[in-house]
Short mmCIF file of C-alpha atoms (C1' of nucleotides) in Angstrom, two decimals:
data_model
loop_
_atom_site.label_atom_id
_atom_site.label_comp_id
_atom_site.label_asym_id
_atom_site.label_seq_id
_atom_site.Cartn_x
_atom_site.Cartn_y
_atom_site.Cartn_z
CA UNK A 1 127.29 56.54 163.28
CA UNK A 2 124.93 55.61 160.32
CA UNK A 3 127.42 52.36 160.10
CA UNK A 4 127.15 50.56 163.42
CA UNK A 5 128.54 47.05 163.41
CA UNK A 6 125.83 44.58 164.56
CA UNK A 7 127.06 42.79 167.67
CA UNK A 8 125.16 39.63 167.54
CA UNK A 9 125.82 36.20 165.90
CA UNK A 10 123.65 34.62 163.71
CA UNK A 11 121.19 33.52 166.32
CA UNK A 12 118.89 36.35 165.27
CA UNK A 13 119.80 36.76 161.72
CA UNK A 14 116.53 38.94 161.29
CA UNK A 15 118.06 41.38 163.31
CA UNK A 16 121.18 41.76 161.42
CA UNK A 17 119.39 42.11 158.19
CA UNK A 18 117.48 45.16 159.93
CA UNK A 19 120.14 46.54 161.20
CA UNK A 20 122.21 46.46 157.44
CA UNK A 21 119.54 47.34 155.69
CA UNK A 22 118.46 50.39 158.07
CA UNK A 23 121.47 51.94 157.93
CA UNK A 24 121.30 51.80 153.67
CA UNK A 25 118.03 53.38 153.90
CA UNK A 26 119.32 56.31 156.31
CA UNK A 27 121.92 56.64 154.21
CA UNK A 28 120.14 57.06 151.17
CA UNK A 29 117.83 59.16 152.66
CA UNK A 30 120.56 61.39 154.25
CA UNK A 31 121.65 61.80 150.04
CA UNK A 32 118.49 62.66 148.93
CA UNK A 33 116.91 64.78 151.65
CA UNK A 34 120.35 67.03 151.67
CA UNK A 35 120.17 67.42 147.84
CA UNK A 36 116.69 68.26 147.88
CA UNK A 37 115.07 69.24 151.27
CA UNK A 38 112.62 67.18 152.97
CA UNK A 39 109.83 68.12 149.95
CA UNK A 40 112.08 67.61 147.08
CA UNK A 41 113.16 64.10 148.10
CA UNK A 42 111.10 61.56 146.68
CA UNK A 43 110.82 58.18 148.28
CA UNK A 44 111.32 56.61 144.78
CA UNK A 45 114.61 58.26 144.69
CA UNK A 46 115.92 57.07 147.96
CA UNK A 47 114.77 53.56 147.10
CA UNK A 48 116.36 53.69 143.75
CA UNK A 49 119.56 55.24 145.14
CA UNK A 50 118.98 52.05 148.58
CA UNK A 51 118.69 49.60 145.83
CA UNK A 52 115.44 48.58 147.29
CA UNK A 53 112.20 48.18 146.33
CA UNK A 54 109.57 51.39 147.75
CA UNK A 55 107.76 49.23 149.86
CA UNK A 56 110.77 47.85 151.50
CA UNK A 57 111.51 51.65 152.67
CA UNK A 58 108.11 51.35 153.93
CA UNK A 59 108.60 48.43 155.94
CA UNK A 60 111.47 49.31 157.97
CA UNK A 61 110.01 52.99 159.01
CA UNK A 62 106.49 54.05 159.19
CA UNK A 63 106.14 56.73 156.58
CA UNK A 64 108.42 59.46 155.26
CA UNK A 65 108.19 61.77 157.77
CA UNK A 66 109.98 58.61 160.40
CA UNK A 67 112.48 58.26 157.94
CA UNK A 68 113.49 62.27 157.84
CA UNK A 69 112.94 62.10 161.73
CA UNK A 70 115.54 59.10 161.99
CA UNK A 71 117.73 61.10 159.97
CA UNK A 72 117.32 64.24 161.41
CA UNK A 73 117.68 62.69 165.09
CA UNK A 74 121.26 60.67 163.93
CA UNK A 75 122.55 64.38 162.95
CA UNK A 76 121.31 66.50 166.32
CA UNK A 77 123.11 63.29 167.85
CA UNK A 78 126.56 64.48 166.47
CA UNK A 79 126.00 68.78 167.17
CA UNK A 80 126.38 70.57 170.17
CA UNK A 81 128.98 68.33 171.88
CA UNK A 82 131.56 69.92 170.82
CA UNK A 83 130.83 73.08 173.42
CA UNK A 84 129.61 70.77 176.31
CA UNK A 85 132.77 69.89 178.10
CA UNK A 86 133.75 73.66 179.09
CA UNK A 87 134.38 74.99 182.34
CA UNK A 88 135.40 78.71 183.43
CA UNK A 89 138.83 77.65 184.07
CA UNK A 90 139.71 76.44 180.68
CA UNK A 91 141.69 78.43 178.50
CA UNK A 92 139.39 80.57 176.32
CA UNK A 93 142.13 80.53 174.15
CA UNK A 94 142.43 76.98 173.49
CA UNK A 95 138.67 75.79 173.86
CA UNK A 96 138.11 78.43 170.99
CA UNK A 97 140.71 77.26 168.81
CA UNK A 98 140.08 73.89 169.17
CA UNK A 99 136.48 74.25 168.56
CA UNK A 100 137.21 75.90 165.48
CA UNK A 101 139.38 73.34 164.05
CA UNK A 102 136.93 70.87 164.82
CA UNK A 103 133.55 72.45 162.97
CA UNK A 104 135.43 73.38 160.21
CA UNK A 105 136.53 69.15 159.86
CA UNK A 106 133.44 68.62 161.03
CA UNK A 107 131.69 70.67 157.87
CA UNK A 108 133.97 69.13 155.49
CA UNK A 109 133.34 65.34 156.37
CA UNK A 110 130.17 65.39 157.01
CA UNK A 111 128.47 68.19 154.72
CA UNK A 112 125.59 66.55 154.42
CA UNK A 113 124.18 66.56 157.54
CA UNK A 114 125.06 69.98 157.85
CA UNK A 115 122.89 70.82 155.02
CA UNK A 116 120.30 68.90 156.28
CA UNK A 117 120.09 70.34 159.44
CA UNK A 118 120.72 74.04 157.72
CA UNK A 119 117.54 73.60 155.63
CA UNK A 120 115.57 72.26 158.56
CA UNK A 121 116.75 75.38 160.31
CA UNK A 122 116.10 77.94 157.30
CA UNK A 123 112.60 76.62 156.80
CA UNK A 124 112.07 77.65 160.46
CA UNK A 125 112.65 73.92 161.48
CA UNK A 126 109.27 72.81 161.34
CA UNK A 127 110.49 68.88 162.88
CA UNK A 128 112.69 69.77 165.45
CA UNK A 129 110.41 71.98 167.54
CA UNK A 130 110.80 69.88 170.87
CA UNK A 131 114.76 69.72 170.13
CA UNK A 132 114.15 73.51 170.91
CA UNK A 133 112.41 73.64 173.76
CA UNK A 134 113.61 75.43 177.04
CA UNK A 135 116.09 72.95 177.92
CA UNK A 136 117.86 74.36 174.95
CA UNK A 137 118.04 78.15 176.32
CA UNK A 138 119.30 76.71 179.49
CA UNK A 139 121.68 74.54 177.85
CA UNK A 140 122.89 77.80 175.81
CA UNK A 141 122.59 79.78 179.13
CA UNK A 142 125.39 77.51 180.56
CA UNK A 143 127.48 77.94 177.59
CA UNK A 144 127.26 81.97 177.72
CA UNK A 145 127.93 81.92 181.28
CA UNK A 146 131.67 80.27 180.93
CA UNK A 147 132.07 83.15 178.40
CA UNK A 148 130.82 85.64 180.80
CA UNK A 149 132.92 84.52 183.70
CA UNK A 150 135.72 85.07 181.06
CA UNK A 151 134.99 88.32 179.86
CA UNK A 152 135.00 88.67 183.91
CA UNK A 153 138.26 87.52 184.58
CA UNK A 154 139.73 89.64 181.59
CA UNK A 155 140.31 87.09 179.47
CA UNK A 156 137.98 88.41 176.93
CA UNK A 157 137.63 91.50 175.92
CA UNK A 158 134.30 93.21 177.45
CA UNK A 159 132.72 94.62 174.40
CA UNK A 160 132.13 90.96 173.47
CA UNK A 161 128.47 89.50 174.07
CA UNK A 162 128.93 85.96 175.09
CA UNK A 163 125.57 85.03 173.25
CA UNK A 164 127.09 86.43 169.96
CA UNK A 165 130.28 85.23 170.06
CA UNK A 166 128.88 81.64 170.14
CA UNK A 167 126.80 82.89 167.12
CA UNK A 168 129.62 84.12 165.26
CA UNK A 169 131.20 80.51 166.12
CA UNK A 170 128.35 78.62 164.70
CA UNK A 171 128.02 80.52 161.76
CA UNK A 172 131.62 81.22 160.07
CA UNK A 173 132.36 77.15 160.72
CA UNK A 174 129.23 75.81 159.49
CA UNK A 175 128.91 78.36 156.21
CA UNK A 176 131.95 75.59 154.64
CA UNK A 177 129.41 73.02 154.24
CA UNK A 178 126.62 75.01 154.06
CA UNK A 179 127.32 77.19 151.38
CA UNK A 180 129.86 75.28 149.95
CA UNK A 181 128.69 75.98 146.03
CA UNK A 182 128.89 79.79 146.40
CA UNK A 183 132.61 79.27 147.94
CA UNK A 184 134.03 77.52 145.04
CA UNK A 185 132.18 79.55 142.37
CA UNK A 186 133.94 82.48 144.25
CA UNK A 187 137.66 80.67 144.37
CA UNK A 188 136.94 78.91 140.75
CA UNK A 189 137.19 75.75 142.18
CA UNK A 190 135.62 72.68 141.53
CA UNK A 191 136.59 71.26 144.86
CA UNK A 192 138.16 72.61 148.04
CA UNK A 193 141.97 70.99 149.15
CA UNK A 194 143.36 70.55 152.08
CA UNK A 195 144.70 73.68 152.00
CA UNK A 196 141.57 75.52 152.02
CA UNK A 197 140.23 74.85 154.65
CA UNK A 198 143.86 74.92 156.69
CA UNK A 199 143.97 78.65 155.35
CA UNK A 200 140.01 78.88 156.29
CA UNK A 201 140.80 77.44 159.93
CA UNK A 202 143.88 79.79 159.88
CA UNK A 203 141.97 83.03 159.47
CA UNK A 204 138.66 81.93 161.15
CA UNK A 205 141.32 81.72 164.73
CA UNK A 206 143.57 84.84 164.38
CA UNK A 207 140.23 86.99 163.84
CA UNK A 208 138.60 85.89 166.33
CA UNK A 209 140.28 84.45 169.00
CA UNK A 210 142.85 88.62 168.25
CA UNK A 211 139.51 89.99 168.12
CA UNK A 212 138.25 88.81 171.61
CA UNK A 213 141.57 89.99 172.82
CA UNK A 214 143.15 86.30 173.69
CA UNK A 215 146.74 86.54 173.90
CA UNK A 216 148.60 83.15 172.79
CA UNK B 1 112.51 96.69 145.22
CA UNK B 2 108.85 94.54 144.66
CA UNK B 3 106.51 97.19 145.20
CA UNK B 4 107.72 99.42 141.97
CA UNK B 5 105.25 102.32 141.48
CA UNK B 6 103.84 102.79 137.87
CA UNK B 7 104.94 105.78 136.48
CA UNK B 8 102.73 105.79 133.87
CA UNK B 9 99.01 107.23 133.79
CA UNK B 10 96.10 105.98 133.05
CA UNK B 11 96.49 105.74 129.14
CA UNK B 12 97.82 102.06 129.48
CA UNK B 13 94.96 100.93 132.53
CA UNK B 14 96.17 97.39 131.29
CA UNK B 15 99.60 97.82 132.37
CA UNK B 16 98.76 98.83 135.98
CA UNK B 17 96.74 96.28 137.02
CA UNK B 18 99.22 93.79 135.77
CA UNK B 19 102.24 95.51 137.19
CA UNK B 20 99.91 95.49 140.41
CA UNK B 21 99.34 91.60 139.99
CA UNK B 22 102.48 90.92 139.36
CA UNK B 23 103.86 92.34 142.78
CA UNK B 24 100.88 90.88 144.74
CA UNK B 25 102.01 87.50 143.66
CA UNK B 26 105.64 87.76 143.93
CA UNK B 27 105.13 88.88 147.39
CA UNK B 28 102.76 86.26 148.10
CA UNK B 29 105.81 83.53 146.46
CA UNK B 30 108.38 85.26 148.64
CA UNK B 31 106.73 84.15 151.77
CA UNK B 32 105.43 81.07 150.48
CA UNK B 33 109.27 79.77 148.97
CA UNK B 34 111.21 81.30 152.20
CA UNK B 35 109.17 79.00 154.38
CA UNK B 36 108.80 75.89 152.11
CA UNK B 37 111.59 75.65 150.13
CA UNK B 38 110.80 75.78 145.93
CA UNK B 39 109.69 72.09 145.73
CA UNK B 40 107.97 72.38 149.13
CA UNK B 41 105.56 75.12 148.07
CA UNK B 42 102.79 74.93 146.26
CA UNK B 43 101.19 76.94 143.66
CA UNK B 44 97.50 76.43 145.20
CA UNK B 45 98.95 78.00 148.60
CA UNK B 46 100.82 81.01 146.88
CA UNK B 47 97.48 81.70 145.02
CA UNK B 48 95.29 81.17 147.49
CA UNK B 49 98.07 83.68 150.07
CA UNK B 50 97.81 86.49 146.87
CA UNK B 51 93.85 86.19 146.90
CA UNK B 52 93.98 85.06 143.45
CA UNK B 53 92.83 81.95 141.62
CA UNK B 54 95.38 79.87 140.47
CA UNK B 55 95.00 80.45 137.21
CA UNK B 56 96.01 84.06 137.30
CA UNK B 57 99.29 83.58 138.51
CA UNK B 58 99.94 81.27 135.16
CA UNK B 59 98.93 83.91 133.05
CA UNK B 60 101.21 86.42 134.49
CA UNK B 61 104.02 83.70 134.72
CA UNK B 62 105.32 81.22 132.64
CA UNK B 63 105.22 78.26 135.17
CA UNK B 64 106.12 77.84 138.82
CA UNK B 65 109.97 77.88 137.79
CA UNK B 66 109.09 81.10 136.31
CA UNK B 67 107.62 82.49 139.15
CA UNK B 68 110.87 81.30 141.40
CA UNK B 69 112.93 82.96 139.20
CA UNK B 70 111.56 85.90 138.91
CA UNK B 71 111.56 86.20 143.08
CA UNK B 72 115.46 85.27 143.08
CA UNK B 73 116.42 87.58 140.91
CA UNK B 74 114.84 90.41 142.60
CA UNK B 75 117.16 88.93 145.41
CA UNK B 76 120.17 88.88 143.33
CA UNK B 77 119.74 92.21 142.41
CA UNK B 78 119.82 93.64 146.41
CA UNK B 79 122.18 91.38 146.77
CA UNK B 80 126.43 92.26 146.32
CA UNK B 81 126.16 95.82 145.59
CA UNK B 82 127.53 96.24 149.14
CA UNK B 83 130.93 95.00 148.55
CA UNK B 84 130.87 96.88 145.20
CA UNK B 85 132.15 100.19 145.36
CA UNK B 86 135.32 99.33 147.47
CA UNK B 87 139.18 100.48 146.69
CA UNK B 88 142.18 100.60 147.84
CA UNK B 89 142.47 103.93 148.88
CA UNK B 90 139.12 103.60 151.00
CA UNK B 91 139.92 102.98 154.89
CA UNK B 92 139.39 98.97 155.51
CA UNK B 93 138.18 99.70 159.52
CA UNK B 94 135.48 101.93 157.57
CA UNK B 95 134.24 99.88 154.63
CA UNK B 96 134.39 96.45 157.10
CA UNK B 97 132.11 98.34 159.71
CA UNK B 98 129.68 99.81 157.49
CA UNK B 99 128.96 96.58 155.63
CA UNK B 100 128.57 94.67 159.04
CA UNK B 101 126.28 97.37 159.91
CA UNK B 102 124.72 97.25 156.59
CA UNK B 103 124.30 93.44 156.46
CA UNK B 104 122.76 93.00 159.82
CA UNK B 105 120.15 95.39 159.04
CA UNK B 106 119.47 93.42 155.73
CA UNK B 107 118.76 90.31 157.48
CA UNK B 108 116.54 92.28 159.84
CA UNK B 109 114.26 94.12 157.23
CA UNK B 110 114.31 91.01 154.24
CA UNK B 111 114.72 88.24 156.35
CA UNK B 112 112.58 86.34 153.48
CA UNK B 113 114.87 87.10 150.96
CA UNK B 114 118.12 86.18 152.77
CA UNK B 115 116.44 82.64 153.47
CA UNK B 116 114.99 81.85 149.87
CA UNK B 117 118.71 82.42 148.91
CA UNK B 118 120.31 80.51 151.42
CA UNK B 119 117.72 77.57 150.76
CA UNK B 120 118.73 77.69 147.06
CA UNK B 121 122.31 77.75 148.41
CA UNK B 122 122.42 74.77 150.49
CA UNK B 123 120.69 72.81 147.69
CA UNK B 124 123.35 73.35 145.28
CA UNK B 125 122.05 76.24 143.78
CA UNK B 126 120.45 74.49 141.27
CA UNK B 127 118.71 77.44 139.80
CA UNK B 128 121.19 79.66 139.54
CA UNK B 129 124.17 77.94 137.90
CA UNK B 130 124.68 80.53 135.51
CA UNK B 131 124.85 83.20 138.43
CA UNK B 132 127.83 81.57 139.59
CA UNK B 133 129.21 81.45 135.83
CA UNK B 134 133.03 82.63 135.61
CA UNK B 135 132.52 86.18 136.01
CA UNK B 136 131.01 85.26 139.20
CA UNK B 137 134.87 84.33 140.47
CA UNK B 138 136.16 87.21 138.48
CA UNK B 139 134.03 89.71 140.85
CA UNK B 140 135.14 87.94 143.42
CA UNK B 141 139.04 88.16 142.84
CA UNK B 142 138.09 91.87 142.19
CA UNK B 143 136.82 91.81 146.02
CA UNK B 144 139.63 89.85 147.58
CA UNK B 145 142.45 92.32 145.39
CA UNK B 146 141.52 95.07 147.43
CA UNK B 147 141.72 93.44 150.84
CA UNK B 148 145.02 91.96 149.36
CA UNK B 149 145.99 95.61 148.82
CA UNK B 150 145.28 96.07 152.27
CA UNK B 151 146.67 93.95 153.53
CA UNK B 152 150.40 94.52 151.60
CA UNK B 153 149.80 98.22 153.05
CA UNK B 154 150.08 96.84 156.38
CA UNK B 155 146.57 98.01 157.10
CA UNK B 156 145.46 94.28 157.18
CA UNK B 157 147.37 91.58 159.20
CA UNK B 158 149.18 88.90 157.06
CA UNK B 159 147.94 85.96 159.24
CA UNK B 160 144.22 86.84 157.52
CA UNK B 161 143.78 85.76 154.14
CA UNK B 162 141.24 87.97 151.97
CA UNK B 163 138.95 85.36 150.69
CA UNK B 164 138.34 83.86 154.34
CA UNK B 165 137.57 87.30 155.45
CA UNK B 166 134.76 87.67 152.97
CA UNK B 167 133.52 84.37 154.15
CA UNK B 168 133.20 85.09 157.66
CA UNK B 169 131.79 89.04 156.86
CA UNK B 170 128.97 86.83 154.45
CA UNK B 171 128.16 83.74 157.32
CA UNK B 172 128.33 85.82 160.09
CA UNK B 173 125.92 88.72 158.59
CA UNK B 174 123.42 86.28 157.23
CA UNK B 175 122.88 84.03 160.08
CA UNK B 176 120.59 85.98 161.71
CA UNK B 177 118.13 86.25 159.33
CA UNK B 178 118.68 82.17 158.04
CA UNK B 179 119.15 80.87 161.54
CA UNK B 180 116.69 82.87 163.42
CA UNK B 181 114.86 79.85 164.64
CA UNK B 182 117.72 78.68 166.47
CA UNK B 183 119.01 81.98 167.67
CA UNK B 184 115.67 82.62 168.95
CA UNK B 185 115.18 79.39 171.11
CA UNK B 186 119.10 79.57 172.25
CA UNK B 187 118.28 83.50 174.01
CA UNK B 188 114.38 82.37 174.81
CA UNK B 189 113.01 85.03 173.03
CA UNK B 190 110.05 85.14 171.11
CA UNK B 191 111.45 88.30 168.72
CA UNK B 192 114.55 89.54 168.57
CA UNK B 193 114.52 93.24 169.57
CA UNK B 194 116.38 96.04 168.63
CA UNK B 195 119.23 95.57 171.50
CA UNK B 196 119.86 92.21 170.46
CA UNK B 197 120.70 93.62 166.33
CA UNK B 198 122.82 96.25 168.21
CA UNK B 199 125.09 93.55 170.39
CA UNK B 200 125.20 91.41 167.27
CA UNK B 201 126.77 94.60 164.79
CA UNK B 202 128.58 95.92 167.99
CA UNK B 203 130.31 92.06 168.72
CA UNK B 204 131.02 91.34 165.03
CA UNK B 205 132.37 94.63 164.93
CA UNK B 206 135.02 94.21 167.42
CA UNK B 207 135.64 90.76 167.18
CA UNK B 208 136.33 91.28 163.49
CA UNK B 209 138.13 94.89 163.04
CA UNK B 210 140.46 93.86 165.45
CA UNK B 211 140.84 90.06 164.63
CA UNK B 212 142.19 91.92 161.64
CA UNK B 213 144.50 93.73 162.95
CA UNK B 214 142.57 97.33 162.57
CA UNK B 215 143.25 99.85 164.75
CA UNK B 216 140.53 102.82 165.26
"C1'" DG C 1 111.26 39.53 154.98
"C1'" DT C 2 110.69 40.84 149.93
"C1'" DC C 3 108.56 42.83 146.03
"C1'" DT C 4 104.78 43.88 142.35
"C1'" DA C 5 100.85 46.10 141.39
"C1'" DT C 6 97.78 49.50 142.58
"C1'" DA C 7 94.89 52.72 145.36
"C1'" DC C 8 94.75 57.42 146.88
"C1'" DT C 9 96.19 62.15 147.02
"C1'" DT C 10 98.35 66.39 145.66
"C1'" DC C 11 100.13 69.30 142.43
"C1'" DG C 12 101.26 71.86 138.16
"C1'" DA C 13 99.20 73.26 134.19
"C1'" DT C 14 95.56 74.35 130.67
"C1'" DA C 15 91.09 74.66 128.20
"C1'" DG C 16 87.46 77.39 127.56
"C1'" DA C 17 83.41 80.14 129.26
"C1'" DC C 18 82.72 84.75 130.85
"C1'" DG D 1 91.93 90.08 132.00
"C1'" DT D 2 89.40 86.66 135.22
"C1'" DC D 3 88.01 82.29 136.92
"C1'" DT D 4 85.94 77.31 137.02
"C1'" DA D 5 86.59 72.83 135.86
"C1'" DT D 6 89.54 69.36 134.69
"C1'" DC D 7 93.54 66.68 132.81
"C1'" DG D 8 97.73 64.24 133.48
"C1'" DA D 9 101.93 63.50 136.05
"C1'" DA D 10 104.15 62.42 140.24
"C1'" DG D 11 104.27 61.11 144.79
"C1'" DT D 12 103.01 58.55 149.23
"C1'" DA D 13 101.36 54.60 150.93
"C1'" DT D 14 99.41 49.83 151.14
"C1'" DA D 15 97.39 45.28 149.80
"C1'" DG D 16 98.57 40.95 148.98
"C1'" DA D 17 101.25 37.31 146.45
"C1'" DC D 18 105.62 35.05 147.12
#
DNA sequence: GTCTATACTTCGATAGAC
DNA sequence: GTCTATCGAAGTATAGAC
């Protein structure tokens, strides 16, 4: 995503040059604002770290604030479509699992942008206010209502609230790259293995897809 | 926990008024760090929120790390105790219940604190390396022994292993207090009200106790 | 398009009068 | 113990030469 390959020849050089030296800057930045929140990064520090000069950061986005925003708006880019495609006739059992599998990869390769968009969030997500707008309730509306019309058809058990399961789903994936520091303090580890997170995805899917009473 | 009363009398005047100080400002850096981050607040604000100068808060702490530090470790200090006091012998269905329960509610009522920590978290803890010193892991294996216990006395299913479990009883407790932005905007609420903390214990409840295999 | 040098602002911290 | 005035560092942003 940060690494598209420019399609054009050499006609308009300029362009490629943008393009290349763009995605350095956003990548950078993505280093630097997920290390040290949006306040904490300096733009000195994401130049040093581009291997640019400050003013070059300058010229390719209009102040720090664009830059964040460019970031910010690659990352919402990659979220929620993992829970678009699903209808009332899926299997709960296998949209849940697979979803599971796939934040929990998803928090491991790209930690970053999960931090950053963790610490926009914490700090009551002071750039992403139109991200949130109504569209987004209805958006989640749709979401709760295939888990409603499962909990109808008794393929989940009633006591679950739709809205909270989704929570629950959001928050046990993303706390892997979120709060990945407390995790290995608490295992001793200096770095998660494969088999971490297989035992992480393991557990995360018998609790909960047993606990919403999905037979497999 | 910040609003200590003075035991003493008036003999010591001195010690009153700073103990009094002291707690105005803390609470004033509480608010001021949960919704800016550490670098992202500024002494000038947290004085001017305390309805001090900004001289007064250096004479009553060393320096704006100082000040930070004393605010997490009045966090720390609420913090574990919950998971504490657990053995073998207790009943699992019981202690998981009561500390979903228990950690709701503490998102609820200290929201603040819940977010300064998580912030800190997803920065890399920077601040509170030695927190997460070797003892830290040596709790922690103290924690996961018992649900091991647990789970060798049947009580637990195999499929779940301990660590994971305290993973998903810290991420899924916590995010309503760290993510409440987004929880907010996804049910179109303003507040979250007392029904909505009651689905979200009685949901994790289920989902959880009998994800684990625990009967009641 | 690139980069140096610098203007402008904010912030943390302290000196020193009261 | 309180508060004003100020210093020095760091950070964002831009002007202007190349």
């Amino acid at each position: 995503m940060l690494f598209k390959i420019d399609a054009e020849t050499s006609t308009r050089p300029a362009g490629r040059i943008r393009q290349k030296n763009e995605s350095i800057i956003l990548r950078a930045a993505e280093i630097e604002f997920a290390s040290s929140g949006y306040k904490g990064a300096s733009m000195n520090d994401i130049a040093q770290r581009a291997g640019l000069p400050k003013a070059n950061i300058h010229y390719y986005f209009k102040n720090k604030l664009g830059l964040y925003m460019a970031v910010i708006s690659d990352i919402i880019a990659l979220w929620d479509s993992t829970l678009n495609a699903i209808t009332p006739e899926d299997d709960p059992g296998e949209v849940l699992s697979r979803y599971i599998a796939r934040k929990v990869c998803f928090s491991v390769e790209n930690p970053l942008a999960s931090r950053i968009f963790a610490a926009e969030l914490v700090n009551g997500a002071p750039n992403m206010k139109e991200y949130f707008r109504e569209d987004y309730a209805q958006w989640f509306r749709g979401r709760t209502d295939v888990f409603g019309a499962w909990v109808s058809q008794g393929k989940i058990d009633p006591e679950v609230t739709p809205e909270h399961l989704i929570f629950l789903l959001w928050s046990s994936t993303q706390h892997y790259a979120d709060f990945a520091v407390q995790i290995k303090a608490a295992l001793g580890k200096d770095e998660l293995d494969e088999q971490d997170y297989l035992n992480a995805t393991a557990t995360l899917t018998h609790i909960i897809l047993k606990g919403c009473g999905i037979s497999r």
